[in-house]
Structure formats: structure tokens, C-alpha cells
GROMACS .gro file of C-alpha atoms in nm:
model
  238
    1MET     CA    1  -3.077   1.227   0.524
    2LYS     CA    2  -2.982   1.203   0.877
    3LEU     CA    3  -2.670   0.983   0.947
    4ARG     CA    4  -2.542   0.787   1.245
    5ILE     CA    5  -2.215   0.605   1.165
    6VAL     CA    6  -2.041   0.376   1.399
    7ILE     CA    7  -1.692   0.260   1.306
    8ALA     CA    8  -1.635  -0.090   1.486
    9SER     CA    9  -1.298  -0.255   1.410
   10PRO     CA   10  -0.994  -0.387   1.557
   11PRO     CA   11  -0.746  -0.133   1.685
   12LYS     CA   12  -0.474   0.035   1.487
   13THR     CA   13  -0.640  -0.056   1.139
   14GLY     CA   14  -0.705   0.303   1.037
   15ASN     CA   15  -1.022   0.385   1.246
   16VAL     CA   16  -0.909   0.751   1.325
   17TRP     CA   17  -0.837   0.814   0.960
   18VAL     CA   18  -1.164   0.678   0.831
   19LYS     CA   19  -1.362   0.856   1.101
   20ASN     CA   20  -1.211   1.178   1.013
   21LEU     CA   21  -1.277   1.134   0.646
   22LEU     CA   22  -1.640   1.025   0.686
   23ALA     CA   23  -1.693   1.317   0.917
   24GLU     CA   24  -1.552   1.559   0.662
   25ILE     CA   25  -1.743   1.405   0.364
   26TYR     CA   26  -2.089   1.400   0.547
   27ASP     CA   27  -2.045   1.696   0.809
   28LEU     CA   28  -2.065   1.481   1.097
   29ASN     CA   29  -1.998   1.542   1.458
   30ILE     CA   30  -1.725   1.327   1.610
   31PHE     CA   31  -1.756   1.214   1.964
   32ALA     CA   32  -1.655   0.942   2.199
   33GLY     CA   33  -1.893   0.634   2.197
   34PRO     CA   34  -2.006   0.413   2.491
   35LYS     CA   35  -1.776   0.139   2.631
   36PRO     CA   36  -1.885  -0.215   2.524
   37SER     CA   37  -2.096  -0.285   2.829
   38PRO     CA   38  -2.463  -0.418   2.778
   39GLU     CA   39  -2.592  -0.135   3.007
   40GLU     CA   40  -2.397   0.162   2.856
   41LEU     CA   41  -2.463   0.037   2.486
   42LYS     CA   42  -2.856  -0.003   2.555
   43LYS     CA   43  -2.880   0.341   2.715
   44PHE     CA   44  -2.689   0.495   2.428
   45PHE     CA   45  -2.895   0.336   2.141
   46THR     CA   46  -3.216   0.371   2.327
   47THR     CA   47  -3.200   0.736   2.424
   48GLU     CA   48  -3.100   1.038   2.255
   49ILE     CA   49  -2.739   1.038   2.343
   50PHE     CA   50  -2.655   0.916   1.990
   51GLN     CA   51  -2.757   1.224   1.802
   52ASP     CA   52  -2.824   1.277   1.442
   53ASN     CA   53  -2.526   1.326   1.195
   54SER     CA   54  -2.267   1.192   1.434
   55ILE     CA   55  -1.996   0.944   1.421
   56PHE     CA   56  -1.763   0.764   1.665
   57HIS     CA   57  -1.544   0.466   1.660
   58GLU     CA   58  -1.504   0.173   1.913
   59HIS     CA   59  -1.352  -0.168   1.910
   60TYR     CA   60  -1.671  -0.355   1.970
   61ARG     CA   61  -1.722  -0.723   1.905
   62ALA     CA   62  -1.989  -0.790   1.631
   63SER     CA   63  -2.321  -0.945   1.782
   64GLU     CA   64  -2.664  -0.987   1.691
   65GLU     CA   65  -2.757  -0.780   2.018
   66LEU     CA   66  -2.539  -0.485   1.893
   67PHE     CA   67  -2.679  -0.501   1.549
   68ALA     CA   68  -3.049  -0.495   1.696
   69LEU     CA   69  -2.951  -0.177   1.891
   70GLY     CA   70  -2.816  -0.016   1.576
   71ASP     CA   71  -3.116  -0.090   1.381
   72LEU     CA   72  -3.322   0.126   1.638
   73VAL     CA   73  -3.139   0.430   1.495
   74ASP     CA   74  -3.071   0.314   1.153
   75ALA     CA   75  -2.703   0.316   1.233
   76LYS     CA   76  -2.448   0.253   0.951
   77TRP     CA   77  -2.159   0.008   1.048
   78VAL     CA   78  -1.810   0.046   0.914
   79THR     CA   79  -1.509  -0.170   0.970
   80THR     CA   80  -1.164  -0.107   0.876
   81LEU     CA   81  -0.923  -0.394   0.819
   82ARG     CA   82  -0.553  -0.373   0.789
   83ASN     CA   83  -0.255  -0.624   0.722
   84PRO     CA   84  -0.212  -0.774   1.056
   85TYR     CA   85   0.159  -0.748   1.043
   86ASP     CA   86   0.129  -0.371   1.013
   87THR     CA   87  -0.130  -0.378   1.286
   88PHE     CA   88   0.095  -0.541   1.534
   89VAL     CA   89   0.356  -0.299   1.462
   90SER     CA   90   0.133   0.006   1.491
   91LEU     CA   91  -0.018  -0.127   1.815
   92PHE     CA   92   0.300  -0.175   1.987
   93TYR     CA   93   0.436   0.172   1.909
   94TYR     CA   94   0.103   0.326   1.999
   95VAL     CA   95   0.141   0.177   2.347
   96GLN     CA   96   0.494   0.337   2.357
   97ASN     CA   97   0.356   0.691   2.245
   98PHE     CA   98   0.045   0.675   2.484
   99PRO     CA   99   0.158   0.479   2.805
  100ARG     CA  100  -0.111   0.667   3.002
  101LEU     CA  101  -0.401   0.494   2.813
  102PHE     CA  102  -0.250   0.154   2.931
  103PRO     CA  103  -0.199   0.166   3.302
  104GLU     CA  104  -0.049  -0.108   3.516
  105GLY     CA  105  -0.271  -0.419   3.494
  106HIS     CA  106  -0.378  -0.357   3.134
  107ARG     CA  107  -0.275  -0.642   2.922
  108LEU     CA  108  -0.078  -0.410   2.687
  109SER     CA  109   0.110  -0.238   2.966
  110VAL     CA  110   0.369  -0.510   2.951
  111PHE     CA  111   0.498  -0.319   2.631
  112HIS     CA  112   0.595  -0.006   2.848
  113GLY     CA  113   0.970   0.055   2.777
  114GLU     CA  114   1.006  -0.260   2.607
  115SER     CA  115   1.153  -0.351   2.264
  116ILE     CA  116   0.947  -0.494   1.986
  117ASN     CA  117   1.195  -0.785   1.967
  118GLY     CA  118   1.160  -0.852   2.333
  119GLN     CA  119   0.978  -1.130   2.519
  120ALA     CA  120   0.675  -0.928   2.612
  121ALA     CA  121   0.614  -0.845   2.243
  122LEU     CA  122   0.668  -1.206   2.141
  123ASP     CA  123   0.430  -1.353   2.431
  124TYR     CA  124   0.157  -1.104   2.319
  125LEU     CA  125   0.199  -1.214   1.958
  126SER     CA  126   0.163  -1.588   2.061
  127SER     CA  127  -0.142  -1.548   2.263
  128ASP     CA  128  -0.489  -1.647   2.141
  129SER     CA  129  -0.725  -1.532   2.392
  130GLU     CA  130  -0.569  -1.216   2.532
  131GLY     CA  131  -0.344  -1.130   2.268
  132PHE     CA  132  -0.280  -1.106   1.902
  133GLY     CA  133  -0.530  -1.384   1.830
  134ALA     CA  134  -0.818  -1.201   2.003
  135LEU     CA  135  -0.729  -0.895   1.777
  136LEU     CA  136  -0.762  -1.095   1.467
  137ASP     CA  137  -1.089  -1.269   1.592
  138LEU     CA  138  -1.229  -0.933   1.621
  139GLY     CA  139  -1.179  -0.854   1.250
  140GLU     CA  140  -1.321  -1.202   1.149
  141ASP     CA  141  -1.618  -1.137   1.350
  142TRP     CA  142  -1.710  -0.824   1.169
  143ILE     CA  143  -1.674  -0.977   0.819
  144ALA     CA  144  -1.889  -1.287   0.936
  145GLY     CA  145  -2.156  -1.046   1.066
  146GLY     CA  146  -2.220  -0.927   0.720
  147LYS     CA  147  -2.369  -0.602   0.848
  148SER     CA  148  -2.084  -0.364   0.821
  149ILE     CA  149  -1.928  -0.197   0.528
  150ILE     CA  150  -1.564  -0.321   0.489
  151ILE     CA  151  -1.271  -0.085   0.422
  152ARG     CA  152  -0.923  -0.216   0.378
  153TYR     CA  153  -0.656   0.024   0.469
  154GLU     CA  154  -0.424  -0.091   0.192
  155ASP     CA  155  -0.705  -0.008  -0.066
  156LEU     CA  156  -0.778   0.317   0.092
  157HIS     CA  157  -0.407   0.411   0.100
  158ALA     CA  158  -0.353   0.299  -0.264
  159ASN     CA  159  -0.650   0.495  -0.406
  160PRO     CA  160  -0.869   0.694  -0.157
  161MET     CA  161  -1.093   0.839  -0.407
  162LYS     CA  162  -1.201   0.496  -0.559
  163GLU     CA  163  -1.239   0.346  -0.219
  164LEU     CA  164  -1.437   0.632  -0.066
  165LYS     CA  165  -1.672   0.641  -0.362
  166LYS     CA  166  -1.730   0.263  -0.296
  167VAL     CA  167  -1.828   0.340   0.056
  168THR     CA  168  -2.023   0.645   0.018
  169ALA     CA  169  -2.232   0.462  -0.237
  170GLN     CA  170  -2.326   0.210   0.023
  171ILE     CA  171  -2.413   0.516   0.276
  172GLN     CA  172  -2.525   0.817   0.073
  173ASP     CA  173  -2.409   0.937  -0.248
  174VAL     CA  174  -2.211   1.270  -0.241
  175PRO     CA  175  -2.043   1.482  -0.500
  176LYS     CA  176  -1.688   1.370  -0.596
  177LYS     CA  177  -1.574   1.728  -0.490
  178LYS     CA  178  -1.675   1.665  -0.133
  179ILE     CA  179  -1.443   1.336  -0.124
  180LYS     CA  180  -1.166   1.500  -0.293
  181THR     CA  181  -1.175   1.776  -0.032
  182ALA     CA  182  -1.206   1.534   0.258
  183ILE     CA  183  -0.889   1.349   0.118
  184LYS     CA  184  -0.693   1.659   0.115
  185ASN     CA  185  -0.810   1.774   0.477
  186CYS     CA  186  -0.753   1.417   0.617
  187SER     CA  187  -0.395   1.365   0.480
  188ALA     CA  188  -0.152   1.239   0.731
  189GLU     CA  189   0.044   1.557   0.742
  190ASN     CA  190  -0.271   1.785   0.795
  191MET     CA  191  -0.409   1.562   1.058
  192ARG     CA  192  -0.085   1.561   1.246
  193GLN     CA  193  -0.111   1.929   1.262
  194ARG     CA  194  -0.436   1.937   1.440
  195ASP     CA  195  -0.310   1.853   1.786
  196GLU     CA  196  -0.032   1.706   1.972
  197ASP     CA  197  -0.217   1.366   2.021
  198LEU     CA  198  -0.282   1.307   1.650
  199GLU     CA  199   0.074   1.405   1.575
  200LYS     CA  200   0.199   1.098   1.792
  201HIS     CA  201  -0.109   0.903   1.689
  202ILE     CA  202  -0.034   0.908   1.317
  203ARG     CA  203   0.311   0.748   1.327
  204LYS     CA  204   0.373   0.626   0.956
  205ALA     CA  205   0.052   0.607   0.778
  206SER     CA  206   0.210   0.374   0.522
  207VAL     CA  207   0.169   0.015   0.410
  208GLY     CA  208   0.427  -0.249   0.467
  209ASP     CA  209   0.610  -0.086   0.752
  210TRP     CA  210   0.614  -0.425   0.945
  211ARG     CA  211   0.913  -0.519   0.720
  212ASN     CA  212   1.130  -0.265   0.911
  213HIS     CA  213   1.044  -0.404   1.252
  214LEU     CA  214   0.946  -0.780   1.248
  215GLY     CA  215   1.221  -1.052   1.244
  216GLU     CA  216   1.215  -1.433   1.172
  217LYS     CA  217   1.100  -1.493   1.551
  218HIS     CA  218   0.781  -1.283   1.494
  219LEU     CA  219   0.715  -1.428   1.158
  220GLU     CA  220   0.748  -1.790   1.301
  221ILE     CA  221   0.512  -1.717   1.560
  222ILE     CA  222   0.234  -1.586   1.337
  223ARG     CA  223   0.289  -1.856   1.091
  224ALA     CA  224   0.245  -2.121   1.369
  225LYS     CA  225  -0.034  -1.944   1.549
  226HIS     CA  226  -0.241  -1.727   1.322
  227ALA     CA  227  -0.190  -1.857   0.970
  228GLU     CA  228  -0.548  -1.964   0.931
  229ARG     CA  229  -0.683  -1.640   1.086
  230ILE     CA  230  -0.490  -1.422   0.858
  231ASP     CA  231  -0.592  -1.624   0.550
  232GLN     CA  232  -0.944  -1.567   0.641
  233LEU     CA  233  -0.919  -1.192   0.692
  234GLY     CA  234  -0.781  -1.196   0.322
  235TYR     CA  235  -0.410  -1.131   0.383
  236ASN     CA  236  -0.105  -1.321   0.293
  237VAL     CA  237   0.101  -1.517   0.535
  238HIS     CA  238   0.463  -1.429   0.530
   0.00000   0.00000   0.00000
């Protein structure tokens, strides 16, 4: 069976980890996918650019048009979700570690050199259309789309074998040994050793780190602005 897998998820939810795990399990080539413009997506899915036995991740918004393009090549959709509190903390420090990816004018460039307790972080957290609300909406859209295999970061972290067996059963069954090897090769420590970017990219690889970084001001904003969204994503509001 030839596979084409697209990991389409909100940022900082475990995309890189899941991508590497599935690439190891199915011997897939990892590459960069197209940006979310209609022209680039159509070209990508209607030509031979998206090769057999390959995988990539991008932060697309779910849509019927995107699903139709995926159907042309029998692409498998996978979406990772993560506790939004941890997602926000991970995103903030990712911008700090990779400022070159967020040049002046990018909506996240306001984090450069700032504190997570500063006004820029609080303003982003408060924003619906351009900030944290948009990130949460992205996850909701993929759940509602009903086309994607959903992986929760917390479940994968707690019991990677159990979670990956559930995922591979929906893609293509593989021997348990393949999953076990992938889990070992894609441990946080092993992936950090692959290159300098991954060393900085994989900061904590933990669950609940938000408790070490978010204060009452953050929690008040989240409760006031995003409680319904977080509940719909399947997480608790604190």
C-alpha cells in the first residue's frame, strides 16, 4: 500500500513528533508541504509533487475544498490536539527560540524579547481573530471536519504504544515491533540529537508545563474569552 499522509493541525501541538513517528513506522519521506494558498494546494495535489510514501505537516484550515484535493491522491489526514494552556506556552517560547521565522510584521513578532507575563503575550491571548482564539478555532475545525484521525498529545505522551496502535489501525496495520522501534527512535532526547533546530524545537516535551508559566492574569483571560472553545476541544478550563 502506498501512503500519503498530511498532518494538519494547530501549531505547537506535537506535529513534529507525530510526523517523525509515522515516518519511522511506515518508512515515509519527510518533506515540506505547500503553503495554504489555493493555487499552491491545487498544483501540489493534482501533479506528481506529492509523491507516494511521503508525509508532511502544515497548519491548514479544514475545508471541503482541501478534503476534495486530498481525495484525489487518497491522502490520510492526521490532526494533533494538545491542552491549549500548554500550546500557548510552547508557542511563546518557540517564537523566542526561532525569531528568524517571525520577522517584523508577523503577528507573533511582538513576542520578540518579551516576557510571557508582558502585555504582548496577554494581548495575543485575548485576541479572537488574530491571536489565541484563531489557534483554538483551527483545532475545532478539524474535529468538525470529520475527515482527520485525531491524536491527543496527552494520550500519546501517557501511552505511546496504545495511541499509535489506534492510529495505525486507521491507516494501515503494522507489526508491534515497528511501533516500538519508532517510539524509541523518536524519543525527545533522540530527536534533540538529530540537529540543532530540533534541539531548540523540542523544549520540554511534557504535559502540564503551563502551570510553571501562567499566572492568574493569563487564566482570567482564558476563562473570559475562550472557555467555550476549550470545552469543545475536549479540555478542562482552569
